[in-house]
Short mmCIF file of C-alpha atoms and ligand atoms in Angstrom, two decimals:
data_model
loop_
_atom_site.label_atom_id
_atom_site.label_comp_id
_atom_site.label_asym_id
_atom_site.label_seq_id
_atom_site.Cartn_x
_atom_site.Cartn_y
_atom_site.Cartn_z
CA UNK A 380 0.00 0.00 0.00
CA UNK A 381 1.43 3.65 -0.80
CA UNK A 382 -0.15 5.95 1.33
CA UNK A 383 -0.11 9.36 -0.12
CA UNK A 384 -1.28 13.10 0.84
CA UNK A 385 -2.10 15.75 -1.28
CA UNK A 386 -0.89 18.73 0.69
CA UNK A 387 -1.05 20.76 -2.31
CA UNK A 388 -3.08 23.46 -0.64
CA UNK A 389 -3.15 22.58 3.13
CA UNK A 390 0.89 21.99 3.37
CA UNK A 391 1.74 25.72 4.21
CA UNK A 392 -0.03 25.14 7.66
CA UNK A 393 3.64 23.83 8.39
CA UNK A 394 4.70 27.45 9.28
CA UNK A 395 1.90 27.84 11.44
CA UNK A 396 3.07 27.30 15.32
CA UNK A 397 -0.53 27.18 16.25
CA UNK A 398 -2.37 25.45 13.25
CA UNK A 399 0.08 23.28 11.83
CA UNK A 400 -0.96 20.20 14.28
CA UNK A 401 -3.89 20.06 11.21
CA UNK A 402 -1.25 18.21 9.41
CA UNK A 403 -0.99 15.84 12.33
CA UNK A 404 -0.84 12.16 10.76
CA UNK A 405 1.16 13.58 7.21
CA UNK A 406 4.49 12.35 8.46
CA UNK A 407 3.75 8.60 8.15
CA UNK A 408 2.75 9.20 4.46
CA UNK A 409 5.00 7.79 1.60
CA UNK A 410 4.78 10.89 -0.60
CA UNK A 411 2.96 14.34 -0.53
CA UNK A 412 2.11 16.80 -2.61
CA UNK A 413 2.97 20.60 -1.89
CA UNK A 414 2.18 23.01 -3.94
CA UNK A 415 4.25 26.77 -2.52
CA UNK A 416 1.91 28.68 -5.48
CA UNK A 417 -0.84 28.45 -3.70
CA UNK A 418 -0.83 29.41 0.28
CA UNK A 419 2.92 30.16 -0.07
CA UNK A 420 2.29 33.22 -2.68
CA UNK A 421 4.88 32.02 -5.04
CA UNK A 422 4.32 32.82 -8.71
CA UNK A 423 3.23 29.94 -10.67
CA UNK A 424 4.31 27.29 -11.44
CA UNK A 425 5.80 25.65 -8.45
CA UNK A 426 4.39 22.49 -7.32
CA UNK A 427 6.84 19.65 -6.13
CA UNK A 428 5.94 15.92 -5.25
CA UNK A 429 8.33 14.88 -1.54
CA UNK A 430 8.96 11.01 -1.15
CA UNK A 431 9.90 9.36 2.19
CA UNK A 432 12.26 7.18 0.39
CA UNK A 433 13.70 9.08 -2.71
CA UNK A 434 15.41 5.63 -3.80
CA UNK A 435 12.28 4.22 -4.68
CA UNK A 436 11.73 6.84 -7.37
CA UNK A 437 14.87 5.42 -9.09
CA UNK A 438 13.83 1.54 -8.04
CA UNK A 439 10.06 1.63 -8.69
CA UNK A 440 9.22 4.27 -10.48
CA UNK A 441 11.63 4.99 -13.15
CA UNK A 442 10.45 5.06 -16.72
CA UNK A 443 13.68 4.63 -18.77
CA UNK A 444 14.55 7.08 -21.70
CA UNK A 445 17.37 4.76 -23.12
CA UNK A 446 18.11 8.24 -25.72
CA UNK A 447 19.35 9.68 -23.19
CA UNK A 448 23.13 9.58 -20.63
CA UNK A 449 21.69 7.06 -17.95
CA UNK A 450 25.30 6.11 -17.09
CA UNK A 451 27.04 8.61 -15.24
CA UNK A 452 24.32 10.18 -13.00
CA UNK A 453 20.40 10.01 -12.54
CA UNK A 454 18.82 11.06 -15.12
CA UNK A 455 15.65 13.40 -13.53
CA UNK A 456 13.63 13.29 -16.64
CA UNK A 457 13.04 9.46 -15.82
CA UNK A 458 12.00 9.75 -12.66
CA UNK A 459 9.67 12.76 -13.03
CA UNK A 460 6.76 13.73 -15.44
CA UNK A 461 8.50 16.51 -17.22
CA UNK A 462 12.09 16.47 -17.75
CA UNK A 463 12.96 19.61 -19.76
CA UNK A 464 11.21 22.14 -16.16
CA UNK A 465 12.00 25.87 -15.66
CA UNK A 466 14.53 26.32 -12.11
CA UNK A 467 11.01 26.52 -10.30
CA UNK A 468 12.65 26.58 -6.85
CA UNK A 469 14.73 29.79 -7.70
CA UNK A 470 11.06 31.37 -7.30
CA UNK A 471 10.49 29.47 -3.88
CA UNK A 472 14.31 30.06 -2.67
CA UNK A 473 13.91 33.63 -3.27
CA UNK A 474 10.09 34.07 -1.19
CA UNK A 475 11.65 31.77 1.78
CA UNK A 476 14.59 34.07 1.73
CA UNK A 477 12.64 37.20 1.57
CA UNK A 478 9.48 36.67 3.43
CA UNK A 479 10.96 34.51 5.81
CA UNK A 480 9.91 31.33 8.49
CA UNK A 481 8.14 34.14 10.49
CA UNK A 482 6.75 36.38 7.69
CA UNK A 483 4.61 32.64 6.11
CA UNK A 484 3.70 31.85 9.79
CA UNK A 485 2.30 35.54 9.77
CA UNK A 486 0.65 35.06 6.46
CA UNK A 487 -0.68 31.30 7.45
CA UNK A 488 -2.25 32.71 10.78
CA UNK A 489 -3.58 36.03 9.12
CA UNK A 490 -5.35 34.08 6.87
CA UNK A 491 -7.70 32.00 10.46
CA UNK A 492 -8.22 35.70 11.44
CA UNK A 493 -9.95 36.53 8.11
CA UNK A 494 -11.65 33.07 7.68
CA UNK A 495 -13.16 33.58 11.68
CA UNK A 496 -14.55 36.86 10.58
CA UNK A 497 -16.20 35.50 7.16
CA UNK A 498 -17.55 32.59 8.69
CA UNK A 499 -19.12 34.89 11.59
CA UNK A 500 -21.01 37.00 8.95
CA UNK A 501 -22.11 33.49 7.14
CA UNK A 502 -23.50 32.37 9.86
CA UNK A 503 -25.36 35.69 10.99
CA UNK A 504 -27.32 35.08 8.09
CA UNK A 505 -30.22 32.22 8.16
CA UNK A 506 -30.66 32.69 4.40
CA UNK A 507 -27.22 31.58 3.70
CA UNK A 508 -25.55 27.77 4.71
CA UNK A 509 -22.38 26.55 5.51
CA UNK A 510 -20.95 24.08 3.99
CA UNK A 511 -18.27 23.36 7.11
CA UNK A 512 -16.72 24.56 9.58
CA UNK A 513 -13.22 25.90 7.80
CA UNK A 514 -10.00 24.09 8.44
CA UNK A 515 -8.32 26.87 6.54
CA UNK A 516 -8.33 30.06 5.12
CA UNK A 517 -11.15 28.74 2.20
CA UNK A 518 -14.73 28.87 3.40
CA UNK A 519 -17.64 27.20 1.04
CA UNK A 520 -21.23 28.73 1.78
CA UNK A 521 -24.57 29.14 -0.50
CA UNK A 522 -27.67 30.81 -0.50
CA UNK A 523 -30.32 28.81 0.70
CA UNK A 524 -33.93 28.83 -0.34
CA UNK A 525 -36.29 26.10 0.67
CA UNK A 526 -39.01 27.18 -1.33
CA UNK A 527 -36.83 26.65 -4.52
CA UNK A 528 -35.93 23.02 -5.86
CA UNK A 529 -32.16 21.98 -6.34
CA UNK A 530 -32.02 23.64 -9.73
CA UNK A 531 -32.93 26.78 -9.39
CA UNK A 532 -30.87 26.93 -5.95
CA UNK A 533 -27.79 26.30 -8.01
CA UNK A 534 -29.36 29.03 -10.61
CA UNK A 535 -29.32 31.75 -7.87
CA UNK A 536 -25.94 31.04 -6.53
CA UNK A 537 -24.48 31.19 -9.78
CA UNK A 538 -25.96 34.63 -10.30
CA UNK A 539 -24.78 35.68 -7.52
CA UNK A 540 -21.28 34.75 -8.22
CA UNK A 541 -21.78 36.76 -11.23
CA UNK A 542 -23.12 39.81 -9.56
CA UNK A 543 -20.27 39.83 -6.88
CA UNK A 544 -18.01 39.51 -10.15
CA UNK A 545 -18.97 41.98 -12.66
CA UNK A 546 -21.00 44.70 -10.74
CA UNK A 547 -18.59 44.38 -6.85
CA UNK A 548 -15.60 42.60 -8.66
CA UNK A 549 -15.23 40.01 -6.04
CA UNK A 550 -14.31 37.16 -6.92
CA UNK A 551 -15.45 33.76 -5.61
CA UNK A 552 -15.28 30.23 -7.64
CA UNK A 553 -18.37 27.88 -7.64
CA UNK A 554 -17.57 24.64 -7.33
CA UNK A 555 -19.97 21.27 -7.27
CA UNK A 556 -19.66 19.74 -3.76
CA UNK A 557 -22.25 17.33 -2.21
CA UNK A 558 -24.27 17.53 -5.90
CA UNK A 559 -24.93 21.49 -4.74
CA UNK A 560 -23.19 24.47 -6.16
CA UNK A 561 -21.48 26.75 -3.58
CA UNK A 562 -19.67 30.10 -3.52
CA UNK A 563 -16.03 30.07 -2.56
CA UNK A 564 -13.95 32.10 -1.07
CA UNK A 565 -10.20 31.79 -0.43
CA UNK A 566 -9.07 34.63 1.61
CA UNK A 567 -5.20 35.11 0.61
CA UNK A 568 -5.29 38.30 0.42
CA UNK A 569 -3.50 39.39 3.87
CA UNK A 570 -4.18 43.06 3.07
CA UNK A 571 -7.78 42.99 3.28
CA UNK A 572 -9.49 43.70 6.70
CA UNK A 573 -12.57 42.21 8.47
CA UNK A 574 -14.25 46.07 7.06
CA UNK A 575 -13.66 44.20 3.63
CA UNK A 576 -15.34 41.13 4.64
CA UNK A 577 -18.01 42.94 6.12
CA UNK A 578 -18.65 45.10 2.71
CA UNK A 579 -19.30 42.08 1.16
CA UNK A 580 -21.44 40.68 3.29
CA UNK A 581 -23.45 44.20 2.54
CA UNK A 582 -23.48 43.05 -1.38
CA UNK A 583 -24.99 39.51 -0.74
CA UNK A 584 -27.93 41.08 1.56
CA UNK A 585 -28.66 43.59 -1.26
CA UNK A 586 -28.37 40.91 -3.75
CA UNK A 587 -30.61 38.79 -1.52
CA UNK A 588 -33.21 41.59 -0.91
CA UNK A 589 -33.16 42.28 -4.66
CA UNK A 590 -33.92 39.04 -5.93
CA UNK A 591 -34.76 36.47 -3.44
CA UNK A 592 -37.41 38.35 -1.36
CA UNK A 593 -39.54 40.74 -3.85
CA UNK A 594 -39.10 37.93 -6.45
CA UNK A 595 -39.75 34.74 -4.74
CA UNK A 596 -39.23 33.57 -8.29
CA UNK A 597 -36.50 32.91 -10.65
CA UNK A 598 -36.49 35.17 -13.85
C1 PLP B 2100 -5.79 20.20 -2.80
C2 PLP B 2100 -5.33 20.36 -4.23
N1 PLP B 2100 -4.70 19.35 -4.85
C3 PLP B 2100 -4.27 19.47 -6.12
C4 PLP B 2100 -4.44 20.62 -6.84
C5 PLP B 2100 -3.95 20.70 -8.26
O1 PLP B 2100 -2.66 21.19 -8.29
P1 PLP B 2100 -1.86 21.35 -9.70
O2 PLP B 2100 -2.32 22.64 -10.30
O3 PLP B 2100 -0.42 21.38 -9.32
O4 PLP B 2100 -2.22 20.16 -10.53
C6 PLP B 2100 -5.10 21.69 -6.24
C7 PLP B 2100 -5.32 22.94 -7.01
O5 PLP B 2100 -6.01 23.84 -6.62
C8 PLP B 2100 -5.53 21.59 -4.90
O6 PLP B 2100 -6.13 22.62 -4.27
#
């Protein structure tokens, strides 16, 4: 059995003092993904796959390119997907060196602070659900209408998406979780304040008093 993590997102938490024990459990894995372009603010692309046992690569997982030198040293395009890659950790060496252990654990922990305050102003709201309490800085809620079926649920979260995008230029994904669609929002941003958070907030009640409550239904 190869027991693997994808810490592509959640990895960062590593150089959080207080949050990192979410990652409780990763060091028995055999390989993890990490991905320092996303909650590490490095320019894309930077992604990186860590084994336990970096022999194995060579032993199991090698896919031989017989074309090329195999003889006097490994050869990394074998025991990776891309061979030819851009020095992608210049980008990575450079942020650690600049920003620092401390500056990331800053970043990591201002990003709870944010989360606490968008999840208070979800859950203020009874016309809005949760889809979880957040283990990071990414918090997945919807608008929620009873007296609409499934369908048009999904049709009214998806215009507000829209309306947050072109008319408040906020930006939140809407991805299909559970079979529901929900608004997303990944608070990276460590400029923003919880008076940001709170504007928004403002935007999805007008949206909400616009179309939900003096037009019970759908145009
Ligand atoms: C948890 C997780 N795994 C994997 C990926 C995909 O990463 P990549 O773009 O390196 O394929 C993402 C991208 O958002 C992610 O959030």
């Amino acid at each position: 059995m190869w027991f693997h993590v994808d810490a592509a997102y959640g990895g960062a938490l590593v150089f959080s003092k207080k949050h990192k024990t979410l990652l409780s459990g990763i060091e028995k894995a055999d390989s993890i993904t990490f991905n320092p372009q996303k909650w590490m603010y490095v320019a894309k692309t930077c992604a990186m796959v860590l084994f336990k046992n970096h022999h194995l690569l060579e032993t199991d997982f090698r896919i031989s390119a017989p074309y090329m030198n195999e003889t006097d040293f490994t050869n990394l395009g074998e025991i990776s997907v891309q061979g030819t890659r851009h020095a992608d950790i210049l980008k990575l060496y450079l942020s650690l060196q600049h920003i620092g252990l401390k500056g990331y654990e800053d970043l990591i922990n201002r990003g709870f602070t944010l989360i606490e305050e968008f999840t208070r102003q979800v859950k203020k709201r009874s016309y809005l659900e949760l889809s979880d309490e957040p283990d990071t800085n990414i918090c997945c809620f919807r608008l929620l209408l009873n007296e609409y079926d499934q369908k048009h649920q999904d049709q009214l979260n998806l215009k507000l998406q829209q309306y947050l995008l072109k008319d408040q230029h906020v930006f939140l994904s809407l991805p299909t979780y559970r079979g529901k669609r929900w608004l997303r929002a990944v608070l990276l941003n460590p400029f923003i304040s919880p008076s940001t958070i709170q504007q928004i907030f403002k935007q999805i009640d007008d949206f909400y008093s616009e179309h939900c409550m003096e037009h019970p239904l759908l145009k």
